């Protein structure tokens, strides 16, 4: 299991270019490391990330943004094949909320606060927030959060489906690491196939998604994980997966 901790305490873990490049580099390295089965991305108790670094971008022009393709590097996250869990304590705002939503699921400490407050800065979400938040929580709440800039707490985030679990802040990291360990203990190809199947739901029609799932399901029967998992069940013992 791989752990990434965002650590810019003086700026509430605001995401600047250096930090972004570093996180993406580590994610890619973890994805290529056979000893890692799942990844946890976290911040501090005060902030997961308070958004893109306003100081870094406030003087940029359209042409700067366009030519640099600022923050397009985050697109790489949706190509990472291993599951990524966002463990969120404190603020996950703007690009920070978008980064959490780029992960596969979010576990939140009860002190977490989520929002897309870009409207207050004269801008709008730019790393997929208007699209992913709308898919996750529905149009009405997404419009509310994006147009008013109000923040929601962990309970509201759980109730609307943005967050999978809410736990006491001091237990957040151990719960997220346990979840990652659990995932990493299963058949590696089954985990990758399952992640691919769920992600497909956001891209295609229901019938296409079900058809794709069926092929992936059938493919699982070509793995030794399926043989071992089912044999272990019938023999009433714990499965031991080889990663193949
Ligand atoms: N950027 C830079 N510095 C930040 C920051 C941020 N996003 N958030 C906080 N800080 C800094 C503060 O300036 C302060 O620094 P000093 O004054 O001490 O030097 C320090 O962190 C502590 O913050 P506060 O003093 O404000 O702490 P509080 O507890 O009072 O408030 C807060 C915490 C998180 C509620 C507040 O700091 C806040 O509202 N922060 C800004 C939140 C925000 O507006 N986030 C959205 C940023 S815009 C793009 C795609 C996407 C984006 C951009 C481009 N392209 C594709 C081109 C994304 C945009 C965004 O995310």
PDB file of C-alpha atoms and ligand atoms in Angstrom:
ATOM      1  CA  UNK A   1       0.000   0.000   0.000  1.00  0.00           C
ATOM      2  CA  UNK A   2       1.303   3.473  -0.866  1.00  0.00           C
ATOM      3  CA  UNK A   3       0.710   6.628   1.185  1.00  0.00           C
ATOM      4  CA  UNK A   4       0.979  10.214  -0.095  1.00  0.00           C
ATOM      5  CA  UNK A   5       0.677  13.057   2.416  1.00  0.00           C
ATOM      6  CA  UNK A   6       0.211  16.610   1.106  1.00  0.00           C
ATOM      7  CA  UNK A   7       2.424  18.822   3.231  1.00  0.00           C
ATOM      8  CA  UNK A   8       2.369  22.601   2.713  1.00  0.00           C
ATOM      9  CA  UNK A   9       1.177  23.519   6.214  1.00  0.00           C
ATOM     10  CA  UNK A  10       1.715  27.288   5.846  1.00  0.00           C
ATOM     11  CA  UNK A  11      -0.659  27.440   2.873  1.00  0.00           C
ATOM     12  CA  UNK A  12      -3.319  24.930   3.991  1.00  0.00           C
ATOM     13  CA  UNK A  13      -1.863  22.459   1.465  1.00  0.00           C
ATOM     14  CA  UNK A  14      -2.768  24.762  -1.434  1.00  0.00           C
ATOM     15  CA  UNK A  15      -1.859  23.009  -4.669  1.00  0.00           C
ATOM     16  CA  UNK A  16       0.944  24.724  -6.557  1.00  0.00           C
ATOM     17  CA  UNK A  17       2.745  23.483  -9.615  1.00  0.00           C
ATOM     18  CA  UNK A  18       5.662  21.876  -7.711  1.00  0.00           C
ATOM     19  CA  UNK A  19       3.377  19.968  -5.358  1.00  0.00           C
ATOM     20  CA  UNK A  20       1.170  18.857  -8.256  1.00  0.00           C
ATOM     21  CA  UNK A  21       4.117  17.531 -10.257  1.00  0.00           C
ATOM     22  CA  UNK A  22       5.458  15.738  -7.181  1.00  0.00           C
ATOM     23  CA  UNK A  23       2.126  14.077  -6.339  1.00  0.00           C
ATOM     24  CA  UNK A  24       1.585  12.971  -9.918  1.00  0.00           C
ATOM     25  CA  UNK A  25       5.137  11.599 -10.139  1.00  0.00           C
ATOM     26  CA  UNK A  26       4.622   9.532  -6.980  1.00  0.00           C
ATOM     27  CA  UNK A  27       1.207   8.296  -8.125  1.00  0.00           C
ATOM     28  CA  UNK A  28       2.725   7.079 -11.387  1.00  0.00           C
ATOM     29  CA  UNK A  29       5.605   5.413  -9.530  1.00  0.00           C
ATOM     30  CA  UNK A  30       3.166   3.665  -7.151  1.00  0.00           C
ATOM     31  CA  UNK A  31       1.057   2.544 -10.095  1.00  0.00           C
ATOM     32  CA  UNK A  32       4.099   0.863 -11.612  1.00  0.00           C
ATOM     33  CA  UNK A  33       5.281  -0.724  -8.352  1.00  0.00           C
ATOM     34  CA  UNK A  34       4.137  -4.355  -8.110  1.00  0.00           C
ATOM     35  CA  UNK A  35       4.476  -4.347  -4.306  1.00  0.00           C
ATOM     36  CA  UNK A  36       1.717  -1.704  -3.980  1.00  0.00           C
ATOM     37  CA  UNK A  37      -1.939  -2.782  -4.241  1.00  0.00           C
ATOM     38  CA  UNK A  38      -3.744   0.449  -3.294  1.00  0.00           C
ATOM     39  CA  UNK A  39      -2.927   4.091  -2.588  1.00  0.00           C
ATOM     40  CA  UNK A  40      -4.041   6.526   0.138  1.00  0.00           C
ATOM     41  CA  UNK A  41      -3.850  10.279  -0.473  1.00  0.00           C
ATOM     42  CA  UNK A  42      -4.209  12.481   2.587  1.00  0.00           C
ATOM     43  CA  UNK A  43      -3.393  15.922   3.991  1.00  0.00           C
ATOM     44  CA  UNK A  44      -3.230  17.282   7.525  1.00  0.00           C
ATOM     45  CA  UNK A  45      -5.803  17.477  10.295  1.00  0.00           C
ATOM     46  CA  UNK A  46      -6.567  21.109   9.249  1.00  0.00           C
ATOM     47  CA  UNK A  47      -6.610  20.706   5.501  1.00  0.00           C
ATOM     48  CA  UNK A  48      -6.647  18.042   2.852  1.00  0.00           C
ATOM     49  CA  UNK A  49      -6.056  20.909   0.392  1.00  0.00           C
ATOM     50  CA  UNK A  50      -7.586  24.417   0.362  1.00  0.00           C
ATOM     51  CA  UNK A  51      -7.530  24.553  -3.423  1.00  0.00           C
ATOM     52  CA  UNK A  52      -5.165  25.684  -6.118  1.00  0.00           C
ATOM     53  CA  UNK A  53      -2.567  28.172  -4.909  1.00  0.00           C
ATOM     54  CA  UNK A  54      -4.244  31.560  -5.335  1.00  0.00           C
ATOM     55  CA  UNK A  55      -0.899  33.329  -4.844  1.00  0.00           C
ATOM     56  CA  UNK A  56       0.648  31.347  -7.704  1.00  0.00           C
ATOM     57  CA  UNK A  57      -2.167  31.939 -10.189  1.00  0.00           C
ATOM     58  CA  UNK A  58      -3.582  35.376  -9.359  1.00  0.00           C
ATOM     59  CA  UNK A  59      -1.595  37.278 -12.005  1.00  0.00           C
ATOM     60  CA  UNK A  60      -1.865  34.725 -14.776  1.00  0.00           C
ATOM     61  CA  UNK A  61      -3.570  35.652 -18.031  1.00  0.00           C
ATOM     62  CA  UNK A  62      -5.721  33.520 -20.302  1.00  0.00           C
ATOM     63  CA  UNK A  63      -2.699  32.960 -22.546  1.00  0.00           C
ATOM     64  CA  UNK A  64      -0.554  31.853 -19.555  1.00  0.00           C
ATOM     65  CA  UNK A  65      -3.249  29.382 -18.514  1.00  0.00           C
ATOM     66  CA  UNK A  66      -3.782  28.197 -22.064  1.00  0.00           C
ATOM     67  CA  UNK A  67      -0.119  27.892 -23.046  1.00  0.00           C
ATOM     68  CA  UNK A  68       0.915  26.208 -19.782  1.00  0.00           C
ATOM     69  CA  UNK A  69      -2.250  24.092 -19.809  1.00  0.00           C
ATOM     70  CA  UNK A  70      -2.247  24.791 -16.058  1.00  0.00           C
ATOM     71  CA  UNK A  71      -3.363  21.808 -13.961  1.00  0.00           C
ATOM     72  CA  UNK A  72      -3.935  19.554 -16.963  1.00  0.00           C
ATOM     73  CA  UNK A  73      -1.357  17.229 -15.360  1.00  0.00           C
ATOM     74  CA  UNK A  74      -4.107  16.135 -12.929  1.00  0.00           C
ATOM     75  CA  UNK A  75      -5.759  14.322 -15.861  1.00  0.00           C
ATOM     76  CA  UNK A  76      -3.144  11.604 -15.245  1.00  0.00           C
ATOM     77  CA  UNK A  77      -4.934  10.642 -12.013  1.00  0.00           C
ATOM     78  CA  UNK A  78      -7.863   9.156 -13.882  1.00  0.00           C
ATOM     79  CA  UNK A  79      -5.420   6.896 -15.744  1.00  0.00           C
ATOM     80  CA  UNK A  80      -3.997   5.371 -12.538  1.00  0.00           C
ATOM     81  CA  UNK A  81      -5.195   1.758 -12.471  1.00  0.00           C
ATOM     82  CA  UNK A  82      -4.771   1.072  -8.761  1.00  0.00           C
ATOM     83  CA  UNK A  83      -7.474   2.206  -6.340  1.00  0.00           C
ATOM     84  CA  UNK A  84      -6.804   5.587  -4.724  1.00  0.00           C
ATOM     85  CA  UNK A  85      -8.546   6.480  -1.459  1.00  0.00           C
ATOM     86  CA  UNK A  86      -8.751  10.151  -0.446  1.00  0.00           C
ATOM     87  CA  UNK A  87      -8.528  10.465   3.350  1.00  0.00           C
ATOM     88  CA  UNK A  88      -9.886  13.941   4.082  1.00  0.00           C
ATOM     89  CA  UNK A  89      -9.624  15.851   7.333  1.00  0.00           C
ATOM     90  CA  UNK A  90     -10.289  19.598   7.392  1.00  0.00           C
ATOM     91  CA  UNK A  91     -10.735  21.679   4.238  1.00  0.00           C
ATOM     92  CA  UNK A  92     -11.093  20.109   0.779  1.00  0.00           C
ATOM     93  CA  UNK A  93     -11.936  23.194  -1.265  1.00  0.00           C
ATOM     94  CA  UNK A  94     -11.811  24.092  -4.929  1.00  0.00           C
ATOM     95  CA  UNK A  95      -8.984  22.109  -6.518  1.00  0.00           C
ATOM     96  CA  UNK A  96      -8.679  20.228  -3.200  1.00  0.00           C
ATOM     97  CA  UNK A  97     -12.261  18.959  -3.471  1.00  0.00           C
ATOM     98  CA  UNK A  98     -11.622  18.157  -7.140  1.00  0.00           C
ATOM     99  CA  UNK A  99      -8.491  16.226  -6.216  1.00  0.00           C
ATOM    100  CA  UNK A 100     -10.483  14.208  -3.646  1.00  0.00           C
ATOM    101  CA  UNK A 101     -13.142  13.490  -6.282  1.00  0.00           C
ATOM    102  CA  UNK A 102     -10.454  12.331  -8.726  1.00  0.00           C
ATOM    103  CA  UNK A 103      -9.695   9.576  -6.217  1.00  0.00           C
ATOM    104  CA  UNK A 104     -11.832   6.428  -6.262  1.00  0.00           C
ATOM    105  CA  UNK A 105     -13.593   7.096  -2.985  1.00  0.00           C
ATOM    106  CA  UNK A 106     -13.398   9.495  -0.088  1.00  0.00           C
ATOM    107  CA  UNK A 107     -13.213   8.684   3.607  1.00  0.00           C
ATOM    108  CA  UNK A 108     -13.731  11.837   5.666  1.00  0.00           C
ATOM    109  CA  UNK A 109     -12.941  12.815   9.213  1.00  0.00           C
ATOM    110  CA  UNK A 110     -15.976  14.333  10.938  1.00  0.00           C
ATOM    111  CA  UNK A 111     -14.175  17.718  10.844  1.00  0.00           C
ATOM    112  CA  UNK A 112     -13.964  17.717   7.035  1.00  0.00           C
ATOM    113  CA  UNK A 113     -15.405  20.574   4.989  1.00  0.00           C
ATOM    114  CA  UNK A 114     -15.997  20.327   1.254  1.00  0.00           C
ATOM    115  CA  UNK A 115     -16.773  23.020  -1.264  1.00  0.00           C
ATOM    116  CA  UNK A 116     -16.192  24.611  -4.641  1.00  0.00           C
ATOM    117  CA  UNK A 117     -15.850  28.258  -3.577  1.00  0.00           C
ATOM    118  CA  UNK A 118     -14.153  29.420  -6.820  1.00  0.00           C
ATOM    119  CA  UNK A 119     -17.144  31.694  -7.571  1.00  0.00           C
ATOM    120  CA  UNK A 120     -15.962  33.950  -4.735  1.00  0.00           C
ATOM    121  CA  UNK A 121     -12.684  34.469  -6.629  1.00  0.00           C
ATOM    122  CA  UNK A 122     -14.380  35.322  -9.901  1.00  0.00           C
ATOM    123  CA  UNK A 123     -13.687  31.923 -11.434  1.00  0.00           C
ATOM    124  CA  UNK A 124     -15.296  28.471 -11.589  1.00  0.00           C
ATOM    125  CA  UNK A 125     -14.105  24.909 -10.971  1.00  0.00           C
ATOM    126  CA  UNK A 126     -11.408  23.927 -13.482  1.00  0.00           C
ATOM    127  CA  UNK A 127     -10.241  20.388 -12.659  1.00  0.00           C
ATOM    128  CA  UNK A 128     -13.538  18.668 -13.366  1.00  0.00           C
ATOM    129  CA  UNK A 129     -15.500  19.916 -10.330  1.00  0.00           C
ATOM    130  CA  UNK A 130     -18.593  20.970 -12.265  1.00  0.00           C
ATOM    131  CA  UNK A 131     -18.697  17.544 -13.911  1.00  0.00           C
ATOM    132  CA  UNK A 132     -17.670  15.127 -11.140  1.00  0.00           C
ATOM    133  CA  UNK A 133     -19.584  16.877  -8.344  1.00  0.00           C
ATOM    134  CA  UNK A 134     -22.728  16.895 -10.508  1.00  0.00           C
ATOM    135  CA  UNK A 135     -22.377  13.170 -11.212  1.00  0.00           C
ATOM    136  CA  UNK A 136     -21.714  12.383  -7.551  1.00  0.00           C
ATOM    137  CA  UNK A 137     -24.346  14.517  -5.794  1.00  0.00           C
ATOM    138  CA  UNK A 138     -26.791  15.523  -8.544  1.00  0.00           C
ATOM    139  CA  UNK A 139     -27.457  18.757 -10.390  1.00  0.00           C
ATOM    140  CA  UNK A 140     -29.335  20.650  -7.714  1.00  0.00           C
ATOM    141  CA  UNK A 141     -26.770  20.378  -4.915  1.00  0.00           C
ATOM    142  CA  UNK A 142     -23.881  20.808  -7.365  1.00  0.00           C
ATOM    143  CA  UNK A 143     -25.456  24.057  -8.606  1.00  0.00           C
ATOM    144  CA  UNK A 144     -25.998  25.194  -5.003  1.00  0.00           C
ATOM    145  CA  UNK A 145     -22.371  24.559  -3.994  1.00  0.00           C
ATOM    146  CA  UNK A 146     -20.800  25.914  -7.186  1.00  0.00           C
ATOM    147  CA  UNK A 147     -23.013  29.018  -7.459  1.00  0.00           C
ATOM    148  CA  UNK A 148     -23.129  30.034  -3.776  1.00  0.00           C
ATOM    149  CA  UNK A 149     -19.652  28.799  -2.799  1.00  0.00           C
ATOM    150  CA  UNK A 150     -21.033  27.449   0.480  1.00  0.00           C
ATOM    151  CA  UNK A 151     -19.187  24.644   2.229  1.00  0.00           C
ATOM    152  CA  UNK A 152     -20.720  21.400   3.442  1.00  0.00           C
ATOM    153  CA  UNK A 153     -19.572  19.385   6.415  1.00  0.00           C
ATOM    154  CA  UNK A 154     -18.712  15.696   6.487  1.00  0.00           C
ATOM    155  CA  UNK A 155     -22.230  14.622   7.485  1.00  0.00           C
ATOM    156  CA  UNK A 156     -23.857  16.471   4.593  1.00  0.00           C
ATOM    157  CA  UNK A 157     -21.146  15.153   2.262  1.00  0.00           C
ATOM    158  CA  UNK A 158     -21.966  11.618   3.407  1.00  0.00           C
ATOM    159  CA  UNK A 159     -25.728  12.141   3.080  1.00  0.00           C
ATOM    160  CA  UNK A 160     -25.370  13.358  -0.524  1.00  0.00           C
ATOM    161  CA  UNK A 161     -22.992  10.586  -1.617  1.00  0.00           C
ATOM    162  CA  UNK A 162     -19.814  12.645  -2.008  1.00  0.00           C
ATOM    163  CA  UNK A 163     -18.171  10.707   0.803  1.00  0.00           C
ATOM    164  CA  UNK A 164     -18.218   6.965   1.437  1.00  0.00           C
ATOM    165  CA  UNK A 165     -17.576   6.987   5.204  1.00  0.00           C
ATOM    166  CA  UNK A 166     -17.233   9.469   8.066  1.00  0.00           C
ATOM    167  CA  UNK A 167     -14.945   8.608  10.967  1.00  0.00           C
ATOM    168  CA  UNK A 168     -13.472  10.442  13.959  1.00  0.00           C
ATOM    169  CA  UNK A 169     -10.627  12.704  12.697  1.00  0.00           C
ATOM    170  CA  UNK A 170      -7.979  10.949  14.791  1.00  0.00           C
ATOM    171  CA  UNK A 171      -8.945   7.568  13.291  1.00  0.00           C
ATOM    172  CA  UNK A 172      -9.035   8.777   9.673  1.00  0.00           C
ATOM    173  CA  UNK A 173      -5.610   7.643   8.548  1.00  0.00           C
ATOM    174  CA  UNK A 174      -5.767   4.220  10.186  1.00  0.00           C
ATOM    175  CA  UNK A 175      -9.250   3.567   8.735  1.00  0.00           C
ATOM    176  CA  UNK A 176      -8.069   4.609   5.254  1.00  0.00           C
ATOM    177  CA  UNK A 177      -4.887   2.532   5.524  1.00  0.00           C
ATOM    178  CA  UNK A 178      -6.923  -0.483   6.705  1.00  0.00           C
ATOM    179  CA  UNK A 179      -9.234  -0.074   3.706  1.00  0.00           C
ATOM    180  CA  UNK A 180      -6.213   0.128   1.378  1.00  0.00           C
ATOM    181  CA  UNK A 181      -4.650  -2.950   3.027  1.00  0.00           C
ATOM    182  CA  UNK A 182      -7.922  -4.842   2.636  1.00  0.00           C
ATOM    183  CA  UNK A 183      -8.089  -3.959  -1.075  1.00  0.00           C
ATOM    184  CA  UNK A 184      -4.416  -4.871  -1.531  1.00  0.00           C
ATOM    185  CA  UNK A 185      -5.053  -8.290   0.057  1.00  0.00           C
ATOM    186  CA  UNK A 186      -7.516  -9.283  -2.687  1.00  0.00           C
ATOM    187  CA  UNK A 187      -6.768 -10.661  -6.147  1.00  0.00           C
ATOM    188  CA  UNK A 188      -4.860  -7.865  -7.925  1.00  0.00           C
ATOM    189  CA  UNK A 189      -6.457  -8.371 -11.361  1.00  0.00           C
ATOM    190  CA  UNK A 190      -9.935  -8.618  -9.779  1.00  0.00           C
ATOM    191  CA  UNK A 191      -9.378  -5.251  -8.071  1.00  0.00           C
ATOM    192  CA  UNK A 192      -8.274  -3.601 -11.321  1.00  0.00           C
ATOM    193  CA  UNK A 193     -11.200  -5.133 -13.224  1.00  0.00           C
ATOM    194  CA  UNK A 194     -13.676  -3.990 -10.551  1.00  0.00           C
ATOM    195  CA  UNK A 195     -12.341  -0.420 -10.590  1.00  0.00           C
ATOM    196  CA  UNK A 196     -12.522  -0.362 -14.384  1.00  0.00           C
ATOM    197  CA  UNK A 197     -16.117  -1.649 -14.311  1.00  0.00           C
ATOM    198  CA  UNK A 198     -17.319   1.017 -11.858  1.00  0.00           C
ATOM    199  CA  UNK A 199     -15.552   3.814 -13.747  1.00  0.00           C
ATOM    200  CA  UNK A 200     -17.232   2.686 -16.932  1.00  0.00           C
ATOM    201  CA  UNK A 201     -20.608   3.573 -15.410  1.00  0.00           C
ATOM    202  CA  UNK A 202     -19.779   7.272 -15.712  1.00  0.00           C
ATOM    203  CA  UNK A 203     -18.822   7.058 -19.350  1.00  0.00           C
ATOM    204  CA  UNK A 204     -21.374   4.898 -21.201  1.00  0.00           C
ATOM    205  CA  UNK A 205     -25.060   3.931 -21.354  1.00  0.00           C
ATOM    206  CA  UNK A 206     -26.427   1.320 -18.921  1.00  0.00           C
ATOM    207  CA  UNK A 207     -26.616  -1.434 -21.537  1.00  0.00           C
ATOM    208  CA  UNK A 208     -23.048  -0.730 -22.725  1.00  0.00           C
ATOM    209  CA  UNK A 209     -21.838  -0.649 -19.135  1.00  0.00           C
ATOM    210  CA  UNK A 210     -23.505  -3.950 -18.311  1.00  0.00           C
ATOM    211  CA  UNK A 211     -22.071  -5.529 -21.473  1.00  0.00           C
ATOM    212  CA  UNK A 212     -18.589  -4.296 -20.563  1.00  0.00           C
ATOM    213  CA  UNK A 213     -18.991  -5.560 -16.987  1.00  0.00           C
ATOM    214  CA  UNK A 214     -19.965  -9.003 -18.293  1.00  0.00           C
ATOM    215  CA  UNK A 215     -16.774  -9.252 -20.367  1.00  0.00           C
ATOM    216  CA  UNK A 216     -14.681  -8.194 -17.382  1.00  0.00           C
ATOM    217  CA  UNK A 217     -16.532 -10.689 -15.187  1.00  0.00           C
ATOM    218  CA  UNK A 218     -15.839 -13.470 -17.684  1.00  0.00           C
ATOM    219  CA  UNK A 219     -12.185 -12.380 -17.871  1.00  0.00           C
ATOM    220  CA  UNK A 220     -11.893 -12.818 -14.087  1.00  0.00           C
ATOM    221  CA  UNK A 221     -12.261 -16.574 -14.724  1.00  0.00           C
ATOM    222  CA  UNK A 222      -8.886 -16.479 -16.496  1.00  0.00           C
ATOM    223  CA  UNK A 223      -7.155 -15.388 -13.269  1.00  0.00           C
ATOM    224  CA  UNK A 224      -5.667 -17.607 -10.589  1.00  0.00           C
ATOM    225  CA  UNK A 225      -7.350 -15.271  -8.085  1.00  0.00           C
ATOM    226  CA  UNK A 226     -10.777 -16.584  -9.094  1.00  0.00           C
ATOM    227  CA  UNK A 227      -9.595 -20.215  -8.721  1.00  0.00           C
ATOM    228  CA  UNK A 228      -8.020 -19.508  -5.343  1.00  0.00           C
ATOM    229  CA  UNK A 229     -10.894 -17.342  -4.016  1.00  0.00           C
ATOM    230  CA  UNK A 230     -13.556 -19.924  -4.826  1.00  0.00           C
ATOM    231  CA  UNK A 231     -11.457 -22.922  -3.722  1.00  0.00           C
ATOM    232  CA  UNK A 232     -10.729 -21.196  -0.407  1.00  0.00           C
ATOM    233  CA  UNK A 233     -14.438 -20.562   0.146  1.00  0.00           C
ATOM    234  CA  UNK A 234     -15.322 -24.202  -0.496  1.00  0.00           C
ATOM    235  CA  UNK A 235     -12.448 -25.448   1.672  1.00  0.00           C
ATOM    236  CA  UNK A 236     -13.495 -23.028   4.460  1.00  0.00           C
ATOM    237  CA  UNK A 237     -10.117 -21.311   4.649  1.00  0.00           C
ATOM    238  CA  UNK A 238      -8.720 -17.826   4.003  1.00  0.00           C
ATOM    239  CA  UNK A 239      -7.800 -17.184   0.376  1.00  0.00           C
ATOM    240  CA  UNK A 240      -4.178 -16.415  -0.373  1.00  0.00           C
ATOM    241  CA  UNK A 241      -3.928 -14.441  -3.590  1.00  0.00           C
ATOM    242  CA  UNK A 242      -0.773 -14.526  -5.697  1.00  0.00           C
ATOM    243  CA  UNK A 243      -1.414 -11.299  -7.601  1.00  0.00           C
ATOM    244  CA  UNK A 244      -2.149 -13.088 -10.853  1.00  0.00           C
TER     245      UNK A 244
HETATM  246  N1  LIG B   1      -4.000  29.397  -2.052  1.00  0.00           N
HETATM  247  C1  LIG B   1      -2.958  30.018  -1.448  1.00  0.00           C
HETATM  248  N2  LIG B   1      -2.867  30.198  -0.122  1.00  0.00           N
HETATM  249  C2  LIG B   1      -3.874  29.743   0.645  1.00  0.00           C
HETATM  250  C3  LIG B   1      -4.999  29.066   0.091  1.00  0.00           C
HETATM  251  C4  LIG B   1      -5.026  28.909  -1.331  1.00  0.00           C
HETATM  252  N3  LIG B   1      -6.013  28.258  -1.972  1.00  0.00           N
HETATM  253  N4  LIG B   1      -5.828  28.728   1.096  1.00  0.00           N
HETATM  254  C5  LIG B   1      -5.237  29.153   2.233  1.00  0.00           C
HETATM  255  N5  LIG B   1      -4.065  29.758   1.978  1.00  0.00           N
HETATM  256  C6  LIG B   1      -3.136  30.367   2.921  1.00  0.00           C
HETATM  257  C7  LIG B   1      -3.665  31.703   3.431  1.00  0.00           C
HETATM  258  O1  LIG B   1      -3.390  32.745   2.498  1.00  0.00           O
HETATM  259  C8  LIG B   1      -2.886  31.844   4.718  1.00  0.00           C
HETATM  260  O2  LIG B   1      -1.580  32.278   4.399  1.00  0.00           O
HETATM  261  P1  LIG B   1      -0.863  33.469   5.237  1.00  0.00           P
HETATM  262  O3  LIG B   1      -1.773  34.621   5.145  1.00  0.00           O
HETATM  263  O4  LIG B   1      -0.778  32.891   6.634  1.00  0.00           O
HETATM  264  O5  LIG B   1       0.441  33.653   4.571  1.00  0.00           O
HETATM  265  C9  LIG B   1      -2.790  30.401   5.211  1.00  0.00           C
HETATM  266  O6  LIG B   1      -3.039  29.567   4.082  1.00  0.00           O
HETATM  267  C10 LIG B   1      -3.831  30.089   6.270  1.00  0.00           C
HETATM  268  O7  LIG B   1      -5.098  30.430   5.750  1.00  0.00           O
HETATM  269  P2  LIG B   1      -6.145  31.343   6.553  1.00  0.00           P
HETATM  270  O8  LIG B   1      -5.440  32.315   7.436  1.00  0.00           O
HETATM  271  O9  LIG B   1      -7.100  31.889   5.559  1.00  0.00           O
HETATM  272  O10 LIG B   1      -6.829  30.225   7.478  1.00  0.00           O
HETATM  273  P3  LIG B   1      -8.341  30.174   7.981  1.00  0.00           P
HETATM  274  O11 LIG B   1      -8.389  29.000   8.923  1.00  0.00           O
HETATM  275  O12 LIG B   1      -8.818  31.510   8.460  1.00  0.00           O
HETATM  276  O13 LIG B   1      -9.217  29.834   6.667  1.00  0.00           O
HETATM  277  C11 LIG B   1      -9.715  28.618   4.612  1.00  0.00           C
HETATM  278  C12 LIG B   1      -8.993  28.595   6.000  1.00  0.00           C
HETATM  279  C13 LIG B   1      -9.295  27.331   3.880  1.00  0.00           C
HETATM  280  C14 LIG B   1     -11.216  28.625   4.802  1.00  0.00           C
HETATM  281  C15 LIG B   1      -9.278  29.894   3.830  1.00  0.00           C
HETATM  282  O14 LIG B   1      -7.847  29.941   3.792  1.00  0.00           O
HETATM  283  C16 LIG B   1      -9.756  29.914   2.425  1.00  0.00           C
HETATM  284  O15 LIG B   1     -10.908  30.275   2.151  1.00  0.00           O
HETATM  285  N6  LIG B   1      -8.874  29.589   1.476  1.00  0.00           N
HETATM  286  C17 LIG B   1      -9.155  29.684   0.048  1.00  0.00           C
HETATM  287  C18 LIG B   1     -10.104  28.604  -0.386  1.00  0.00           C
HETATM  288  C19 LIG B   1     -10.414  28.720  -1.843  1.00  0.00           C
HETATM  289  O16 LIG B   1     -10.929  29.742  -2.339  1.00  0.00           O
HETATM  290  N7  LIG B   1     -10.096  27.665  -2.586  1.00  0.00           N
HETATM  291  C20 LIG B   1     -10.286  27.649  -4.042  1.00  0.00           C
HETATM  292  C21 LIG B   1      -9.032  28.144  -4.695  1.00  0.00           C
HETATM  293  S1  LIG B   1      -9.260  28.320  -6.440  1.00  0.00           S
HETATM  294  C22 LIG B   1      -7.327  25.434 -13.225  1.00  0.00           C
HETATM  295  C23 LIG B   1      -8.051  24.469 -12.629  1.00  0.00           C
HETATM  296  C24 LIG B   1      -8.406  24.572 -11.310  1.00  0.00           C
HETATM  297  C25 LIG B   1      -8.044  25.639 -10.541  1.00  0.00           C
HETATM  298  C26 LIG B   1      -7.297  26.612 -11.116  1.00  0.00           C
HETATM  299  C27 LIG B   1      -6.941  26.526 -12.443  1.00  0.00           C
HETATM  300  N8  LIG B   1      -7.010  25.339 -14.597  1.00  0.00           N
HETATM  301  C28 LIG B   1      -7.321  24.133 -15.299  1.00  0.00           C
HETATM  302  C29 LIG B   1      -6.412  26.346 -15.309  1.00  0.00           C
HETATM  303  C30 LIG B   1      -8.452  25.667  -9.164  1.00  0.00           C
HETATM  304  C31 LIG B   1      -8.792  26.773  -8.528  1.00  0.00           C
HETATM  305  C32 LIG B   1      -8.968  26.791  -7.074  1.00  0.00           C
HETATM  306  O17 LIG B   1      -8.886  25.819  -6.371  1.00  0.00           O
END
